[in-house]
Coordinates of C-alpha atoms and ligand atoms in Angstrom, one line a residue:
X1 CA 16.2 14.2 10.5
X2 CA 15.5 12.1 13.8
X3 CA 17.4 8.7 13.9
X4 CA 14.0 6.6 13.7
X5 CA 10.8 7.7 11.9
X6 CA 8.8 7.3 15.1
X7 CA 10.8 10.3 17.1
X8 CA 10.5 12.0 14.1
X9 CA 6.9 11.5 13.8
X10 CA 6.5 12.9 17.6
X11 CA 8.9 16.1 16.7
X12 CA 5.9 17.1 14.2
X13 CA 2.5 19.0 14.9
X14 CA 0.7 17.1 11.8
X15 CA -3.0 18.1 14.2
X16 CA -2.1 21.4 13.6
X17 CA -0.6 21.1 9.9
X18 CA -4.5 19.5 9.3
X19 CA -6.0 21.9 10.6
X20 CA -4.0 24.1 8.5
X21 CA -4.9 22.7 5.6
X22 CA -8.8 22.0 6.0
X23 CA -8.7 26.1 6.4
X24 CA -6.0 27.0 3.6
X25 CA -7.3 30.4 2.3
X26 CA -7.7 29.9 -1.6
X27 CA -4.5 32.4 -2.6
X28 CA -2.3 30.1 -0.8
X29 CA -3.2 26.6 -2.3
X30 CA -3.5 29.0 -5.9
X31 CA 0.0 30.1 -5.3
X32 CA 1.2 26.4 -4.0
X33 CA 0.2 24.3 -7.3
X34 CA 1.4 27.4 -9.3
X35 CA 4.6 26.5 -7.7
X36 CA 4.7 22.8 -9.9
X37 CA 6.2 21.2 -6.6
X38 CA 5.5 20.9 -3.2
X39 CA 8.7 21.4 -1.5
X40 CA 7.7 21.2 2.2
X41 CA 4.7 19.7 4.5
X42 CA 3.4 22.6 4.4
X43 CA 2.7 22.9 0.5
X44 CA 1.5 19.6 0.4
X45 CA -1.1 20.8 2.8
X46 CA -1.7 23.4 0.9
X47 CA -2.2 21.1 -2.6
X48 CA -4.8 18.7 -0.1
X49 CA -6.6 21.7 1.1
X50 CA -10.6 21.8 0.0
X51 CA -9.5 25.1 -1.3
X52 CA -7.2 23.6 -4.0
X53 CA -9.8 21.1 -5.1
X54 CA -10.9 23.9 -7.5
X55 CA -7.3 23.5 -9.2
X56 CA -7.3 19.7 -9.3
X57 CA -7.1 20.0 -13.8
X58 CA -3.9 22.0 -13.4
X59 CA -2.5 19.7 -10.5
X60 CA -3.2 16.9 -13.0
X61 CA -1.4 18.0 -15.9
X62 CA 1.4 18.8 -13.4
X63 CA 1.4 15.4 -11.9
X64 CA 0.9 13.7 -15.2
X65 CA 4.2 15.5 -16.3
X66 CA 6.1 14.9 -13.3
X67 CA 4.7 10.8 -13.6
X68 CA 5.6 10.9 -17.3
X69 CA 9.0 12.4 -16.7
X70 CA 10.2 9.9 -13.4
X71 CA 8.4 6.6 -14.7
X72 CA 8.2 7.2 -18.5
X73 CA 4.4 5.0 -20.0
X74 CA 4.9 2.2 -17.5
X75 CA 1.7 0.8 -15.6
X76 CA 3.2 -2.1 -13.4
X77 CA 1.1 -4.8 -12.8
X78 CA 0.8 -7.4 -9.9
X79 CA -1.3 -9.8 -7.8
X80 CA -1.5 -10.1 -4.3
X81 CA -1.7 -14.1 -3.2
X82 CA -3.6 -14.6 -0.1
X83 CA -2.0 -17.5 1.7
X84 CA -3.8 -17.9 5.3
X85 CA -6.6 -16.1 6.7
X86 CA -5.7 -17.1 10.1
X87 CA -4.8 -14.2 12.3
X88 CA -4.2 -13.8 16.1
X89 CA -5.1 -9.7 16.0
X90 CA -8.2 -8.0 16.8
X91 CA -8.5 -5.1 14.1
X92 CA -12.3 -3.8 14.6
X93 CA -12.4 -3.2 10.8
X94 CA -11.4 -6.6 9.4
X95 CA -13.2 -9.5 8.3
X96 CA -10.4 -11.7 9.3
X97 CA -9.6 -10.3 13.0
X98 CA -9.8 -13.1 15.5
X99 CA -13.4 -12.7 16.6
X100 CA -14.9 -13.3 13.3
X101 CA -16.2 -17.1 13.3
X102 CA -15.3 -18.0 9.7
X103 CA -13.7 -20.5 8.0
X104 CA -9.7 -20.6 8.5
X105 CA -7.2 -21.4 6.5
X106 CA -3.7 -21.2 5.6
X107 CA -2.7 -22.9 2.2
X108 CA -0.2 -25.6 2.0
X109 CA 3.0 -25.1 0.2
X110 CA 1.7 -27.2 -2.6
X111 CA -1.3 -24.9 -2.7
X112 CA 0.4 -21.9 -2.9
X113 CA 2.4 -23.8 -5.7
X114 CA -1.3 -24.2 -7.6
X115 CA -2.2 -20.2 -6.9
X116 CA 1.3 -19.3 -8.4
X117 CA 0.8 -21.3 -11.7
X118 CA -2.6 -19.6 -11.8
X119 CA -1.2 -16.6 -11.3
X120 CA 1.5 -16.6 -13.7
X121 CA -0.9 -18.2 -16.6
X122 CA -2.7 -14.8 -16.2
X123 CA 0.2 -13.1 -17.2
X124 CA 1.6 -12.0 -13.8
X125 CA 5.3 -11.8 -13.1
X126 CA 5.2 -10.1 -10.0
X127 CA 3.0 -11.5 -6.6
X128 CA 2.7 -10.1 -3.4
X129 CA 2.3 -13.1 -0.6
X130 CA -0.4 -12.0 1.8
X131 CA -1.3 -13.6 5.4
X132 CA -3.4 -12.5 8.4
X133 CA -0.7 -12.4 11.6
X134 CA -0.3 -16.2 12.6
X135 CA 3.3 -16.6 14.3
X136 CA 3.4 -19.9 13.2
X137 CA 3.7 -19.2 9.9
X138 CA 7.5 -17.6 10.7
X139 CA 8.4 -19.6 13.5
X140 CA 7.5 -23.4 11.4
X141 CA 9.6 -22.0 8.4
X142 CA 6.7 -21.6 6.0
X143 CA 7.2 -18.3 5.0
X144 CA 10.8 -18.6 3.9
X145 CA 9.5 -22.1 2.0
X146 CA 6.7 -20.4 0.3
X147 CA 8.9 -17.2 -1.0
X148 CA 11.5 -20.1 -2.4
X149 CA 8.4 -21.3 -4.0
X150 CA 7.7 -18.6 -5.3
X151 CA 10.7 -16.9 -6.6
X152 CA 10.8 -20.7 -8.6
X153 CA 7.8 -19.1 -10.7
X154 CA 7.8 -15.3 -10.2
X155 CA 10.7 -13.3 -10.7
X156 CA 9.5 -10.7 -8.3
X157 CA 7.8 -11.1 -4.8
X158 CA 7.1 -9.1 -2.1
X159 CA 5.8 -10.0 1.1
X160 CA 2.9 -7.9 3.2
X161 CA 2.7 -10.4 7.1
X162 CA 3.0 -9.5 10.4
X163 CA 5.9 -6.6 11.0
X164 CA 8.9 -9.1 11.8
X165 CA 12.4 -8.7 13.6
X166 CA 15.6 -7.7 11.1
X167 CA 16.6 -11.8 11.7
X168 CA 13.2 -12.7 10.0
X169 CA 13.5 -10.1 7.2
X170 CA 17.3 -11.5 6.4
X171 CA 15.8 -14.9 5.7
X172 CA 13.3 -13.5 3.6
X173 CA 15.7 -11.3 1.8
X174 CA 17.9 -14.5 1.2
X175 CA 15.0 -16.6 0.0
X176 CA 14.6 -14.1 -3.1
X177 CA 12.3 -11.7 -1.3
X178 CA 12.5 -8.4 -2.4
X179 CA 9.9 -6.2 -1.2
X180 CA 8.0 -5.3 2.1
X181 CA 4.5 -3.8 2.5
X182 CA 3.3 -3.0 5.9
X183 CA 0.2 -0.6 6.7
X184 CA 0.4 1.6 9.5
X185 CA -3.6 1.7 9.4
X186 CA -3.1 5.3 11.1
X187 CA -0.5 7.1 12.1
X188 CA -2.5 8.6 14.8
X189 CA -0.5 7.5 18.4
X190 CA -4.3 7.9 20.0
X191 CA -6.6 6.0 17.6
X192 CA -4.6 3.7 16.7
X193 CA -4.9 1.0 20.1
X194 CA -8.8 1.8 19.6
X195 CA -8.3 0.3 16.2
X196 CA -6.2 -2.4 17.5
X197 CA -7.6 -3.7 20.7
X198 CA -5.5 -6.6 21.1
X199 CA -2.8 -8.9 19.5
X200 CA 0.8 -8.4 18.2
X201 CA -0.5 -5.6 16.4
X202 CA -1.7 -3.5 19.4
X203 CA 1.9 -1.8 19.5
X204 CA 2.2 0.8 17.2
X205 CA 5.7 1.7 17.6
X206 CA 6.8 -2.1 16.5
X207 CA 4.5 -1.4 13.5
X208 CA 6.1 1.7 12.4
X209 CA 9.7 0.9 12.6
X210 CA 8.9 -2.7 10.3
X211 CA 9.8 -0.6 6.7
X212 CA 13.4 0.5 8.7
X213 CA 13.5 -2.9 9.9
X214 CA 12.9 -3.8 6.3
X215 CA 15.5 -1.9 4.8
X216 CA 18.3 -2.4 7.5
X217 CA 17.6 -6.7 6.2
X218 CA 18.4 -5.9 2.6
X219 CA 14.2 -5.2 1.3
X220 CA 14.7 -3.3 -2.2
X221 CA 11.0 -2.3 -2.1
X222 CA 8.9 -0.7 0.7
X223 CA 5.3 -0.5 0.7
X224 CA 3.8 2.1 3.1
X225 CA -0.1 3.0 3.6
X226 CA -3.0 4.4 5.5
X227 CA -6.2 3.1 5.6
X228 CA -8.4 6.1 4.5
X229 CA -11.5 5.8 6.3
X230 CA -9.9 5.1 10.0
X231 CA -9.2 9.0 10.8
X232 CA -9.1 12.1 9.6
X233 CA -7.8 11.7 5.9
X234 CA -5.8 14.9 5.7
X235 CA -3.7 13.8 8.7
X236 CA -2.9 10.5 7.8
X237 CA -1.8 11.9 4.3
X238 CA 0.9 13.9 5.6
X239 CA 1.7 11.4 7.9
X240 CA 2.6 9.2 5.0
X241 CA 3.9 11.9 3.0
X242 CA 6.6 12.5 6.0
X243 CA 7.1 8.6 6.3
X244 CA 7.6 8.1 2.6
X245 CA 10.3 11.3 2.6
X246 CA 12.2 9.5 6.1
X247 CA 12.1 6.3 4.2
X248 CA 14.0 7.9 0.9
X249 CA 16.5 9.6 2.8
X250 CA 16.8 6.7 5.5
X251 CA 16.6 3.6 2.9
X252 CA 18.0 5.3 -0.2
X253 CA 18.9 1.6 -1.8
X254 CA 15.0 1.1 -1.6
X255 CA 12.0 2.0 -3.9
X256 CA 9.7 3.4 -1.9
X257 CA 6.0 2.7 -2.5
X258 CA 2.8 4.2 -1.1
X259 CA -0.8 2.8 -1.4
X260 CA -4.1 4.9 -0.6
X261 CA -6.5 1.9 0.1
X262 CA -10.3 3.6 1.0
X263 CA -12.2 1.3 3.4
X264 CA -14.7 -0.7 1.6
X265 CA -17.3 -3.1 3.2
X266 CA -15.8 -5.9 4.8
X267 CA -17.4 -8.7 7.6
X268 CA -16.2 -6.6 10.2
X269 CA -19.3 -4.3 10.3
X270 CA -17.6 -1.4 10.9
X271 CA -18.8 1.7 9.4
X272 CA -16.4 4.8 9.1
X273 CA -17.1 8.3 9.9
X274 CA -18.4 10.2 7.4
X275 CA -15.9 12.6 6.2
X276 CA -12.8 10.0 6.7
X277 CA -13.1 8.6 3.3
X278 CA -12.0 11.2 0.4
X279 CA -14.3 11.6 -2.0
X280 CA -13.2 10.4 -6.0
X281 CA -12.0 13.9 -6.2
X282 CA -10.1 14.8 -3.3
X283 CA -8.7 10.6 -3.8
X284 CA -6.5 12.2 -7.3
X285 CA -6.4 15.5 -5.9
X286 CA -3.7 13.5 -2.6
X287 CA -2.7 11.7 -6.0
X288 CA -1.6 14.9 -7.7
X289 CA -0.4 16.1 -4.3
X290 CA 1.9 13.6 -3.3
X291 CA 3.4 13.0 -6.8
X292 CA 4.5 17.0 -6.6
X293 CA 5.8 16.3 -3.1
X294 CA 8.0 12.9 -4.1
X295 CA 8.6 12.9 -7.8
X296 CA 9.9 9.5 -7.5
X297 CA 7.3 8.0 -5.0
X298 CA 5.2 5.1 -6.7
X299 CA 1.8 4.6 -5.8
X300 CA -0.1 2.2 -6.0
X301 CA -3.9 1.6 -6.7
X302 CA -5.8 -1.8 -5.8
X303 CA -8.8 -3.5 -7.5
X304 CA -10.3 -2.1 -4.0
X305 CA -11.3 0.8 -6.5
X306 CA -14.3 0.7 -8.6
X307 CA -12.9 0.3 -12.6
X308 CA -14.3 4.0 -13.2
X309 CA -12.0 5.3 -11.1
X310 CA -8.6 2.9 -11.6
X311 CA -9.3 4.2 -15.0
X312 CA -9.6 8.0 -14.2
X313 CA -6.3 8.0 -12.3
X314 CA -4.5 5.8 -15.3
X315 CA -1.4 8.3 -15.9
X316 CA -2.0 11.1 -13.6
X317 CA 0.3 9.7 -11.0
X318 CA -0.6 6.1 -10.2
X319 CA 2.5 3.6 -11.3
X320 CA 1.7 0.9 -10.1
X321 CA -1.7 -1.1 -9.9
X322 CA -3.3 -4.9 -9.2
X323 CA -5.8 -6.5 -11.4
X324 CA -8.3 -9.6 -11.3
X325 CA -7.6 -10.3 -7.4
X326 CA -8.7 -12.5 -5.3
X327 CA -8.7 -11.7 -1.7
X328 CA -9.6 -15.6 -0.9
X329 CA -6.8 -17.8 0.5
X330 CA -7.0 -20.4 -2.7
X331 CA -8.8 -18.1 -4.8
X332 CA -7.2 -17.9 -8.2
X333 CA -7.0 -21.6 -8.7
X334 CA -10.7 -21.7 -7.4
X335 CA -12.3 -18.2 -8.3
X336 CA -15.3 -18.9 -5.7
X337 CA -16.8 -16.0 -4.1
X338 CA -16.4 -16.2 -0.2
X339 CA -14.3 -15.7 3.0
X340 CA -12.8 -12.5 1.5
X341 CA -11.1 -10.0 3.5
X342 CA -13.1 -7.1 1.8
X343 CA -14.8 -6.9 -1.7
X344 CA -12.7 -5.7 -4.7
X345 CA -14.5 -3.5 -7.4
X346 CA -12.7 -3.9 -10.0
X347 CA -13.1 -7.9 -11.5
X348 CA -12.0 -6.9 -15.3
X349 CA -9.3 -9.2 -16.6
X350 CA -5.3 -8.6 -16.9
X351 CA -6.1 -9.0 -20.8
X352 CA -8.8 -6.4 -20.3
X353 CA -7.1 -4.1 -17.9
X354 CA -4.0 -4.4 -20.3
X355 CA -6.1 -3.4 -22.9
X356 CA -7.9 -0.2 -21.1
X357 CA -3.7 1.1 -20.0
X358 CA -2.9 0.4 -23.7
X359 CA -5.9 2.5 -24.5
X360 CA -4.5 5.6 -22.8
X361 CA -1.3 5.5 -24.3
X362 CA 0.4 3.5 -21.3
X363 CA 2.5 0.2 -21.2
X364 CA 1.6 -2.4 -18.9
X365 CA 4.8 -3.7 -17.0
X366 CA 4.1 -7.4 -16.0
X367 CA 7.5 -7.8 -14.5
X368 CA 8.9 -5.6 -11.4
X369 CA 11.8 -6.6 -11.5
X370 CA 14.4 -7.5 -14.5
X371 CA 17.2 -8.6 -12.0
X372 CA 19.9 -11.4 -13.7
X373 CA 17.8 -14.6 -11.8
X374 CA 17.9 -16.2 -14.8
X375 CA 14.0 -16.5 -14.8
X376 CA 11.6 -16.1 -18.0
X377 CA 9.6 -13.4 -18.4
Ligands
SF4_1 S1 -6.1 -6.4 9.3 FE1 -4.5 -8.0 9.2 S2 -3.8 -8.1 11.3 FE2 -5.8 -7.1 11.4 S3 -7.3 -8.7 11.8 FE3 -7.2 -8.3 9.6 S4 -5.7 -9.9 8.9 FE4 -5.4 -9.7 11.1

C-alpha cells in the first residue's frame, strides 16, 4: 500500500481495469459471483461487467447475506441540514456554483437552531451539516459554533464542507463532530479541472487527501462518493472501491462510508453523457458488487432516488439512507419549494419510510451513534 491514496491511485491502471470489465467474457463474471466475494479489483470488475448483469438475482441473495450477516436488520436514518448556499467554486453541474444568480444564503446560528428542532421532531437523531465552499464560514468560527449547536440536539453529526486542513478537522472533532463526507466528484485526474473550472476546489489532489486528513483529526466516520453521471461509471466505481479499501486499512478507527449519488436535474443545466448514469439495474448490480468487495463498507442511498427504487435496494446492501430532505438552506422549518441544490425524488415521510423498512422485515436506526454523551435518544 502507497503512503497516500493519491500515489496509490496513480500506481493503478483503473482505464484499463474498465475497459476490462465493459468486455468481461460471460464465464468470467459467472465464475466471479460464484465465488460469493470479490477478493481483488479485478473481481469487482468482473461482478460490474454488463456480462454479470444477467446474474444480478444471485449477486443479490449474496449481498443480502453478506448485508444481513455484517449489519444485522438495521436501516440507519438521517437528514442532511443545508446551512449556506453560498459557494466560491465553479462546479459546471451545480445549481449553487458561483455563476448561478440565485438567492444566497447562509443561516444564522439561531436558524440552524430552528432546522435542528425540526429536524429532531421528525424523529431524526443523526444530521449531516451541509454548506456550499464559503471560507468564511471556518475562518469566523461558525462552523465549530454550529456543530456545538448541534451536538446540544443531535447525538450524532457529521459534517460534508469544503475539504479543510487537519487544524480545522481537530476543532470539529472537539466540538462533538464525528463524521466527514467529502465527494471526489471523479476520480478521473483529466476530467476532473473540466468539472471544476475554478475555486478552492479546482485542486484535486487537496480534495482527495480530505477523508486522510479526516482521519489523522480524530473523524470516526468517512463518507466517500462519485457523482455517477460525470464520467465513465465503471471507472469511478473502482476508483471508489480502491479508496474505500485505502481508507479501511489506512483509517482502521473509522467507519467507512460510501454514497452512489446519480446526477439528477439541477439549475446548472448540465446534461450528462448518455451512458455515464447506471441504469436502475446496473445501480444494485455496483450495490451487490461492492458489498462482496467490502463486507463491512456502508452505503448509503439519498432521497436523490426515486421511492421505487430506495425501496428495491431496502436490504440487498444499502445500510444506510436519508428521508424527507430538504436540500433548501432553512427548509425543514419552512418546507418551501425553491433554491435547491438539485430535486430529491423521494418526499415520503420518516413515519412512512419507517413504515415501508419495517415492511421488509428491517429496523430503522434513528440514532448513529450510542456514544456515553449523555443525550436522549
Ligand atoms: S458542488 Fe459544492 S463546491 Fe461545487 S458549486 Fe456546488 S456547492 Fe459549490
Amino acid at each position: 500500500m502507497k503512503a497516500t491514496f493519491l500515489e496509490e491511485l496513480r500506481s493503478r491502471d483503473l482505464h484499463s481495469l474498465a475497459e476490462y470489465s465493459r468486455n468481461c467474457p460471460a464465464e468470467t463474471a459467472r465464475a466471479a459471483v460464484a465465488k460469493g466475494r470479490a477478493d481483488s479489483l479485478e473481481d469487482l470488475a468482473a461482478l460490474i461487467s454488463p456480462a454479470a448483469e444477467a446474474e444480478l438475482e444471485g449477486m443479490a441473495r449474496i449481498s443480502a447475506s453478506i448485508t444481513s450477516k455484517y449489519f444485522g436488520r438495521a436501516m440507519r436514518l438521517f437528514a442532511p441540514l443545508y446551512v449556506g448556499n453560498e459557494c466560491v467554486n465553479n462546479c459546471v453541474y451545480c445549481g449553487f456554483a458561483r455563476r448561478h444568480d440565485i438567492e444566497r444564503r447562509t443561516l444564522t446560528v439561531p436558524e440552524v437552531g430552528r432546522e435542528l428542532s425540526a429536524i429532531r421532531a421528525l424523529g431524526f437523531r443523526s444530521v449531516l451539516l451541509v454548506a456550499g465552499e464559503n471560507p468564511k464560514l471556518v475562518s469566523s468560527g461558525y462552523m465549530e459554533e454550529i456543530i456545538r449547536l448541534a451536538r446540544s440536539i443531535m447525538p450524532s453529526v457529521s459534517i460534508e464542507i469544503a475539504p479543510s486542513r487537519v487544524a480545522d478537522y481537530k476543532k470539529y472533532v472537539g466540538a462533538g463532530c464525528e463524521g466527514l463526507t467529502v465527494f471526489q466528484e471523479t476520480y478521473d485526474e483529466k476530467v476532473y479541472p473540466t468539472l471544476h473550472p475554478s475555486g478552492p476546489k479546482s485542486v484535486f489532489w487537496w480534495r482527495l487527501g480530505t477523508p486522510e486528513r479526516g482521519a489523522e483529526a480524530g473523524m470516526r466516520k468517512l463518507g466517500l462518493g462519485p457523482l455517477l453521471g460525470v464520467n465513465e461509471w465503471r471507472f469511478e466505481i473502482l476508483a471508489v472501491a480502491l479508496h474505500a479499501k485505502f481508507l479501511f486499512k489506512r483509517a482502521w478507527r473509522s467507519q467507512i462510508s460510501v454514497s452512489l449519488p446519480r446526477m439528477r436535474p439541477a439549475a446548472s443545466g448540465y446534461i450528462p453523457a448518455p451512458g455515464n448514469i447506471p441504469t436502475d439495474r446496473q445501480t444494485v448490480q455496483i450495490i451487490c458488487a461492492l458489498r462482496m468487495f467490502l463486507p463491512r463498507l456502508a452505503i448509503v442511498v439519498s432521497t436523490r432516488e426515486s421511492r421505487k427504487f430506495r425501496d428495491g435496494v431496502m436490504g440487498l446492501g444499502v445500510t444506510q439512507m436519508s428521508a424527507f430532505s430538504s436540500t433548501k438552506p432553512g427548509g425543514y422549518a419552512d418546507r418551501a419549494d425553491s433554491g435547491e441544490q438539485f430535486h430529491i425524488d423521494d418526499s415520503r415521510t420518516p413515519e412512512e419510510f419507517a413504515a415501508a423498512l419495517r415492511a421488509r422485515g428491517l429496523d430503522p436506526v434513528w440514532k448513529d451513534y450510542d456514544a456515553s454523551f449523555g443525550l436522549g435518544g
